[in-house]
C-alpha positions as a printed Julia matrix, in Angstrom:
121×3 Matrix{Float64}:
 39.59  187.52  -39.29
 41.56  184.94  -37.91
 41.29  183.65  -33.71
 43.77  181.26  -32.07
 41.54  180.15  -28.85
 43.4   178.35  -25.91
 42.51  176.24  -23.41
 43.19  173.51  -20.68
 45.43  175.58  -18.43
 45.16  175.23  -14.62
 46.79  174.92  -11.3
 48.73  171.25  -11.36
 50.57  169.35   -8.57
 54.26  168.42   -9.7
 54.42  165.58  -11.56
 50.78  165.93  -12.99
 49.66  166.23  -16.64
 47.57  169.15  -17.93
 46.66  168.83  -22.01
 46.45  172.45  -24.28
 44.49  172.76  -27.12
 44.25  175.69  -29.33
 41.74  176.14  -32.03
 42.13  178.34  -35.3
 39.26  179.65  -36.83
 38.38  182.28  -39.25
 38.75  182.65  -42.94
 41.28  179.93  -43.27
 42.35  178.81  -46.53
 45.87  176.67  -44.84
 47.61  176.27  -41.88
 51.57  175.66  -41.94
 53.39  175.17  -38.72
 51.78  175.58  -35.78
 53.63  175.36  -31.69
 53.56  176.27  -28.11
 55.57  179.06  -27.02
 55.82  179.99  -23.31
 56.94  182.63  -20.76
 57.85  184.08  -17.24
 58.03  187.47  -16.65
 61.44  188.98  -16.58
 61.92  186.67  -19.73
 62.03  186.25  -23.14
 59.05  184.09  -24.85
 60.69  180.42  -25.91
 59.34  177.91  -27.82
 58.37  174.71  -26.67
 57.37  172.61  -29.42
 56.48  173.15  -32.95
 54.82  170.67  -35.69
 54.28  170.72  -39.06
 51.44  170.08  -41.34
 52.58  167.14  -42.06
 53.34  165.84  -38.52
 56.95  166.61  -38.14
 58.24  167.64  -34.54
 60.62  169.71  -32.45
 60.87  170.12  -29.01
 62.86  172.3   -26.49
 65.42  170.15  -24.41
 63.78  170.62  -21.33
 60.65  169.44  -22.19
 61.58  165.97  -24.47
 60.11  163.13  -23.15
 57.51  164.83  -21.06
 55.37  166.94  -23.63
 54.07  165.67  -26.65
 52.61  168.02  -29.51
 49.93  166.89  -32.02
 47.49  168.31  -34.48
 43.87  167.9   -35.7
 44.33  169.25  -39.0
 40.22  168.76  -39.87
 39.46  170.81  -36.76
 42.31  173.25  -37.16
 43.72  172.72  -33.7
 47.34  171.75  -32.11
 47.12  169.89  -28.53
 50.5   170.05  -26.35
 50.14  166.88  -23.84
 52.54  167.33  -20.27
 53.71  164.87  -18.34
 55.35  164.78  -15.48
 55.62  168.25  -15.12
 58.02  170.5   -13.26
 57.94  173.25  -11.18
 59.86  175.08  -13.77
 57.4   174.78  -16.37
 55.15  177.22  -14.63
 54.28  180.05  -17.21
 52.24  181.05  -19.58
 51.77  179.19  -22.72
 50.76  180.61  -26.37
 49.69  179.16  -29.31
 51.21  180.22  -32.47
 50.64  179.19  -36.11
 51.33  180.38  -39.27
 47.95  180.74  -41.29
 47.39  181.97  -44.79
 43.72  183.21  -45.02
 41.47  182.8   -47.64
 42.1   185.27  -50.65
 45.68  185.84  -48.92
 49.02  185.31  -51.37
 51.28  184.7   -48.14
 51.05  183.41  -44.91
 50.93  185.56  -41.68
 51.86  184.54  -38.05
 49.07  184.9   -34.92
 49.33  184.19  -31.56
 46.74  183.13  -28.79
 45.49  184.95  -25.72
 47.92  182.87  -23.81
 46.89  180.63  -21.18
 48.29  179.9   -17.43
 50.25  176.36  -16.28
 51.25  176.61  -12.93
 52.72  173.76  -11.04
 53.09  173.35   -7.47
 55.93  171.98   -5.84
């Protein structure tokens, strides 16, 4: 078994900061990407940042500058920092990674319980 476990969601006033974290754990032999996805309902889910084992980066427009994604690859957890946030990033964010368990050939993809940002104006 394999858990993605969320947290640091919250009510936020625009321009604020709030800080995710997401821990894996489980039988977990290597993680490969892992990223912050989000959505609103009536919408489709959309990434919002993504990093590599290694530490390489991509961000959504919207949110460059502002959010910053990292990883703890000893504790098996991605952090998405955000500054300065919007209005329009209200939503709720998931944590996503791509983890190949222990006795596993391939990697598989798993997804958080999600967690809720909203920002007031």
């Amino acid at each position: 078994q394999v858990q993605l476990v969320e947290s640091g969601g919250g009510l936020v006033q625009g321009g604020g900061s709030l800080r995710l974290s997401c821990a894996a754990s489980g039988s977990i032999f290597s993680i490969n990407d892992m990223g912050w996805y989000r959505q609103v309902p009536g919408k489709q889910r959309e990434l919002v940042a993504r990093i590599t084992s290694n530490g390489n980066t991509v961000y959504t427009d919207s949110v460059k500058g502002r959010f910053t994604i990292s990883r703890d690859n000893a504790k098996n957890t991605v952090y998405l920092q955000m500054n300065s946030l919007k209005a329009e990033d209200t939503a709720v964010y998931y944590c996503n990674a791509f983890i190949r368990r222990i006795g596993a050939e391939l990697s598989l993809q798993y997804w958080g319980q999600g967690t809720q940002v909203t920002v007031s104006s």
